[in-house]
Amino acid sequence: MKIRSILACSALAYGAVVTVMVTPQIVGAAVPMPSSTVLAQQADLNLVGEGEGTLSIGSRPSQTVTFVTVTSRPNQQVEISLRLADGNLQRWEGQLVSRTATEAQIQLTSAGAADATGTLTVRYQDNSLISLSGSGTLDGQPLSILFTIGDDSVGRPPVPSVVTLTQAGQGVFGLQGRSNQNISFASVTVQPDNSAELSIRLADGNNIAFAGQQTRKTAEDIVLNLTSSGNADAQGPANIRYGPNNSIITISSNGTLDGQPFFIQFSGQQATAQPPVVPPAAGAVICTGQMQNGWQYRAEVANQRFTEIRWERSGAEPTVSTLRFYRNNAQGQPVYRGSFRAATELALVDLSGGNPRPGSQVSIGVEEWGWSRGNCR
């Protein structure tokens, strides 16, 4: 089923959106416009989004949110409706306190007959709802909500997929009371819910698998909190550095296994170096920019389609992301998908509408990095 998101703006009853106000001219004096007046002049909010999110209230089990509406009323009052996966509907009331072209801040005041406090942030882009997030209290209990629309081609990177890293190499596994054993192969699997498995193959052919939870992920490393190994208890962190083509560069871990100290030190075989960056052919189009974390990108076009993104950052190994066409978004702009080092999902939106050329732009989003606007030449 294709998931859609809608943002509808209707004019106020007394007129359309007002962008310029005529005020009596007072020589030598400026007349500021109160913020409440500015809010009143904007179109009403009437947002609808279908997707998936999590609602947490106190010690109750977290609930899944599948549908959200945000509607403004006179005097900057706002009603938020949350449809839960079990079919129940929650209605919250709030006050619109600030608003820009892409974001609105709402102060919670009540939830049905219950008192509520806190701040909600509603994000929208290009006439499409993106997310609803915030925290506060409900009848004195901690409250948090994080909801994102199901259409991931606009305004946010794709939903994380399973991450699988594998690598042959050399290493050592040590367990107190036993002789150290050599490691010849290692793998790491992380599920979308951050549950993870670390597996090592010993030189004698036996495998040792650890289960745990991913606690941190960047474009270069993953940190796991190990919790078990088969039927045995395990405790300790595991730091995994990874590179291109799902390769593992190093694994470093130490902790306890059924109460006995253990350690893992592993180095993967040297990955093949990336091919050098070549200048584009005459007349070719490239789009360049930089993410907030310092990674510079260069998106390349062939036959009016984006084919790859080349990444560079000082002190880091260059890498290449291959792109595949996904679909056109609601604005008719082609959306491409790919991954950074086969572990971090990314998306490229061709803002030219399918005709990339010098002077047009792209929007590139990487999971956990955010979005960047690139210029084509």
XYZ file of C-alpha atoms in Angstrom:
377
model
C 0.000 0.000 0.000
C 1.384 3.350 -0.962
C 1.618 5.663 2.013
C 0.801 9.299 1.434
C 1.197 12.457 3.500
C -0.797 15.630 3.070
C -0.389 19.195 4.253
C -3.320 21.418 3.476
C -3.319 25.158 4.181
C -6.586 27.023 4.162
C -7.005 30.787 4.355
C -8.501 32.367 7.435
C -12.163 33.194 7.279
C -11.483 36.878 6.869
C -8.989 36.595 4.025
C -6.024 34.865 2.426
C -2.468 34.703 3.770
C -1.187 38.217 4.450
C 2.474 38.885 3.847
C 2.466 42.718 3.910
C 0.542 44.851 6.364
C -0.294 48.511 5.803
C 0.117 50.587 8.963
C -0.160 54.333 9.573
C 3.109 56.034 8.716
C 4.795 57.670 11.718
C 7.738 59.787 10.788
C 10.937 58.719 12.492
C 9.415 55.733 14.288
C 9.177 52.009 13.478
C 6.080 50.083 14.447
C 6.987 46.471 15.430
C 4.486 43.721 14.674
C 3.640 41.558 17.725
C 4.503 37.877 17.303
C 0.882 36.918 18.005
C -0.183 39.110 15.073
C 2.369 37.441 12.779
C 1.045 34.004 13.734
C -2.515 35.110 13.146
C -1.698 36.254 9.627
C -0.404 32.811 8.574
C -2.636 30.167 7.052
C -4.256 27.646 9.374
C -2.397 24.403 10.011
C -4.229 21.325 8.798
C -1.646 18.537 8.745
C -2.239 14.827 8.197
C 0.421 12.121 8.194
C 0.417 8.327 8.036
C 3.540 6.520 9.149
C 4.986 5.022 12.321
C 6.047 6.375 15.685
C 6.402 5.614 19.386
C 4.424 7.082 22.281
C 5.794 6.563 25.800
C 3.913 7.576 28.967
C 5.431 6.861 32.378
C 6.096 3.197 33.095
C 3.448 1.932 30.665
C 4.572 -0.151 27.663
C 5.390 2.033 24.652
C 2.607 2.281 22.068
C 2.888 2.478 18.287
C 1.409 5.539 16.564
C 0.219 5.029 12.971
C -1.613 8.246 12.066
C -1.371 11.875 13.229
C -3.390 15.025 12.567
C -2.479 18.569 13.669
C -5.187 21.211 13.320
C -5.085 24.859 14.426
C -8.140 26.766 15.595
C -8.843 30.423 16.504
C -6.671 32.084 19.177
C -3.729 29.847 18.173
C -5.293 26.779 19.801
C -4.109 23.468 18.326
C -5.566 19.960 18.452
C -3.324 16.925 17.942
C -4.890 13.504 17.286
C -2.868 10.298 17.556
C -4.206 7.028 16.113
C -2.586 4.069 17.894
C -1.903 0.641 16.411
C -4.562 -0.900 18.666
C -7.180 1.419 17.122
C -7.496 3.805 20.060
C -7.388 7.566 19.486
C -5.716 10.132 21.746
C -6.543 13.832 21.526
C -4.196 16.511 22.864
C -4.710 20.253 23.148
C -2.025 22.902 22.894
C -1.049 26.456 22.046
C 0.865 27.461 18.890
C 3.823 29.480 20.187
C 6.047 29.832 17.097
C 6.054 28.938 13.433
C 8.316 29.152 10.380
C 7.910 27.959 6.793
C 9.043 24.449 7.786
C 8.434 24.058 11.519
C 5.911 24.825 14.258
C 6.303 24.749 18.051
C 3.286 23.784 20.180
C 2.972 24.080 23.956
C 0.907 21.191 25.391
C -1.917 22.135 27.773
C -4.137 19.059 28.121
C -4.845 15.519 26.939
C -8.539 14.809 27.230
C -9.437 15.233 30.900
C -5.779 15.020 31.967
C -3.326 17.855 32.483
C -0.358 17.926 30.092
C 2.811 20.000 29.771
C 5.703 20.048 27.343
C 6.666 21.159 23.858
C 5.908 19.475 20.536
C 7.755 20.184 17.287
C 5.929 19.703 13.986
C 8.124 19.645 10.867
C 6.905 19.934 7.286
C 8.603 20.572 3.950
C 7.381 21.287 0.445
C 3.732 20.897 1.479
C 4.353 17.524 3.148
C 4.292 16.583 6.830
C 7.621 15.163 7.998
C 7.519 14.492 11.742
C 6.018 15.151 15.154
C 8.296 14.954 18.191
C 8.420 16.224 21.745
C 8.386 15.473 25.455
C 6.716 16.625 28.639
C 4.334 15.232 31.264
C 0.825 13.759 31.301
C -0.835 13.895 34.738
C 2.659 14.107 36.207
C 4.023 11.109 34.272
C 6.909 11.531 31.773
C 5.666 11.751 28.178
C 7.528 11.429 24.871
C 6.427 11.128 21.231
C 8.440 10.535 18.060
C 6.476 10.063 14.829
C 7.695 10.146 11.215
C 5.690 9.883 8.009
C 5.905 6.696 5.968
C 6.869 8.532 2.727
C 10.633 8.664 3.182
C 11.338 10.342 -0.163
C 10.715 13.819 1.230
C 12.543 15.531 4.022
C 14.281 12.614 5.725
C 16.579 9.692 4.960
C 15.156 6.193 4.460
C 14.240 3.907 7.329
C 17.330 1.996 8.542
C 17.781 -1.499 7.146
C 19.700 -4.502 8.494
C 23.445 -3.818 8.676
C 25.717 -6.798 7.977
C 29.516 -6.516 8.170
C 31.884 -9.406 7.464
C 35.652 -9.735 7.145
C 38.404 -12.317 7.105
C 41.476 -11.331 9.068
C 43.577 -12.088 12.113
C 42.887 -11.713 15.790
C 42.968 -13.214 19.259
C 40.206 -14.355 21.618
C 41.159 -14.750 25.255
C 39.165 -16.230 28.157
C 40.568 -16.477 31.677
C 41.622 -20.010 32.531
C 42.019 -21.046 28.874
C 44.706 -20.649 26.235
C 44.289 -17.756 23.812
C 42.851 -18.755 20.428
C 43.365 -17.211 17.013
C 40.461 -15.596 15.123
C 40.230 -15.983 11.327
C 36.858 -14.391 10.521
C 34.347 -12.002 12.113
C 30.843 -10.737 11.364
C 28.493 -8.144 12.839
C 24.732 -7.909 12.239
C 22.570 -5.029 13.497
C 18.780 -5.108 13.136
C 16.610 -1.964 12.644
C 15.626 -2.153 16.351
C 19.376 -1.973 17.237
C 19.563 -5.586 18.466
C 22.912 -6.969 17.333
C 25.065 -10.072 17.038
C 28.866 -10.285 16.980
C 30.296 -13.584 15.760
C 33.943 -14.723 15.596
C 35.330 -17.853 13.939
C 38.280 -19.451 15.679
C 41.164 -21.116 13.885
C 39.892 -24.554 15.019
C 36.618 -23.917 13.129
C 34.403 -23.203 16.153
C 32.240 -20.075 16.248
C 31.492 -17.893 19.269
C 28.460 -15.605 18.954
C 27.598 -12.706 21.244
C 24.209 -10.979 21.381
C 23.739 -7.385 22.434
C 22.415 -3.940 21.617
C 23.835 -1.210 19.404
C 24.390 1.902 21.522
C 26.112 4.135 18.963
C 26.574 4.276 15.209
C 28.468 6.698 12.987
C 29.635 6.484 9.393
C 32.866 4.879 10.615
C 32.209 2.902 13.783
C 29.596 0.959 15.741
C 29.501 0.383 19.503
C 27.695 -2.643 20.930
C 26.745 -3.482 24.504
C 27.157 -7.261 24.765
C 24.610 -9.080 26.951
C 24.861 -12.814 26.254
C 26.636 -15.610 24.401
C 24.368 -18.575 23.769
C 23.038 -19.598 27.187
C 25.833 -17.784 29.001
C 25.735 -14.258 30.395
C 28.093 -11.721 28.883
C 28.889 -8.129 29.749
C 31.075 -5.562 28.074
C 31.353 -3.166 25.132
C 32.470 -4.004 21.596
C 33.905 -1.286 19.338
C 33.759 -2.044 15.602
C 35.373 0.155 12.965
C 34.137 -0.534 9.456
C 34.972 0.540 5.921
C 33.840 0.187 2.300
C 31.998 -2.868 0.995
C 30.702 -4.027 4.413
C 34.274 -4.584 5.587
C 35.393 -4.738 9.219
C 38.596 -2.818 9.932
C 38.992 -3.629 13.644
C 37.073 -5.117 16.560
C 38.054 -4.407 20.156
C 36.088 -5.834 23.067
C 36.590 -6.892 26.661
C 34.310 -7.847 29.539
C 33.083 -10.967 31.277
C 31.661 -14.259 29.958
C 29.812 -16.187 32.686
C 31.808 -14.160 35.179
C 35.190 -14.899 33.571
C 37.165 -12.025 31.971
C 37.508 -12.194 28.181
C 38.868 -10.039 25.364
C 38.668 -9.836 21.553
C 41.206 -8.097 19.324
C 40.679 -8.449 15.559
C 42.050 -6.730 12.447
C 40.459 -7.271 9.050
C 42.457 -7.796 5.911
C 43.368 -4.528 4.190
C 40.498 -3.431 1.946
C 41.194 -2.633 -1.672
C 41.852 1.055 -2.126
C 39.150 3.105 -3.777
C 39.802 4.180 -7.363
C 41.111 7.723 -7.723
C 38.610 10.491 -8.355
C 38.625 11.367 -12.045
C 37.507 14.692 -13.476
C 34.158 14.668 -15.279
C 34.068 14.430 -19.049
C 33.460 17.614 -20.999
C 29.822 18.626 -20.750
C 29.130 16.273 -17.808
C 27.125 17.497 -14.818
C 28.339 17.104 -11.243
C 26.696 18.371 -8.056
C 28.822 19.146 -5.000
C 28.282 20.119 -1.402
C 29.186 19.273 2.172
C 27.368 17.578 5.070
C 27.398 19.124 8.531
C 29.887 16.514 9.792
C 32.527 17.560 7.228
C 32.036 14.881 4.553
C 32.221 16.520 1.112
C 30.224 14.897 -1.661
C 30.277 14.872 -5.441
C 27.153 13.441 -7.129
C 27.693 12.441 -10.764
C 25.187 12.270 -13.620
C 25.090 9.953 -16.649
C 22.315 10.135 -19.243
C 20.311 12.545 -17.055
C 20.374 10.133 -14.112
C 22.447 10.244 -10.936
C 24.678 7.192 -10.730
C 26.984 7.638 -7.737
C 28.207 9.911 -4.957
C 31.916 10.241 -4.180
C 32.741 11.134 -0.569
C 35.874 12.754 0.852
C 36.863 14.077 4.257
C 40.224 15.080 5.697
C 41.793 12.180 7.599
C 39.310 9.600 6.306
C 39.436 7.121 3.426
C 37.437 8.267 0.361
C 34.450 6.123 -0.535
C 31.859 5.789 -3.296
C 28.086 5.248 -2.921
C 26.272 3.694 -5.874
C 22.797 5.131 -6.482
C 19.661 3.441 -7.786
C 16.486 5.197 -8.898
C 13.695 4.744 -6.345
C 10.712 6.787 -7.572
C 9.458 10.332 -8.153
C 8.184 12.155 -5.067
C 4.934 14.129 -4.851
C 6.619 17.116 -6.525
C 7.733 15.019 -9.522
C 11.381 15.076 -8.432
C 13.382 11.863 -8.963
C 14.545 10.209 -5.729
C 17.603 7.936 -5.639
C 18.715 5.609 -2.861
C 22.052 4.219 -1.808
C 24.227 3.690 1.248
C 27.406 5.061 2.773
C 29.880 2.195 3.149
C 26.970 -0.241 2.809
C 25.834 0.475 6.358
C 24.254 3.946 6.487
C 21.212 4.630 4.313
C 21.115 7.735 2.130
C 18.812 9.423 -0.375
C 19.353 11.963 -3.169
C 16.483 14.134 -4.440
C 16.992 15.676 -7.897
C 15.414 19.106 -7.396
C 15.658 19.849 -11.130
C 12.722 17.504 -11.748
C 14.742 15.058 -13.837
C 16.809 17.490 -15.912
C 20.048 18.003 -13.938
C 22.100 20.850 -15.417
C 24.503 23.599 -14.358
C 22.663 25.831 -11.906
C 20.197 23.186 -10.649
C 20.380 21.630 -7.174
C 20.147 18.349 -5.308
C 19.154 17.516 -1.740
C 21.149 14.730 -0.096
C 20.106 13.116 3.190
C 22.092 10.557 5.170
C 20.706 8.602 8.103
C 21.660 10.367 11.373
C 23.583 13.107 9.469
C 20.643 15.204 8.280
C 20.265 16.939 4.910
C 22.441 19.143 2.685
C 21.699 21.155 -0.450
C 24.222 20.694 -3.285
C 24.800 22.853 -6.377
C 25.292 21.463 -9.868
C 27.765 22.686 -12.492
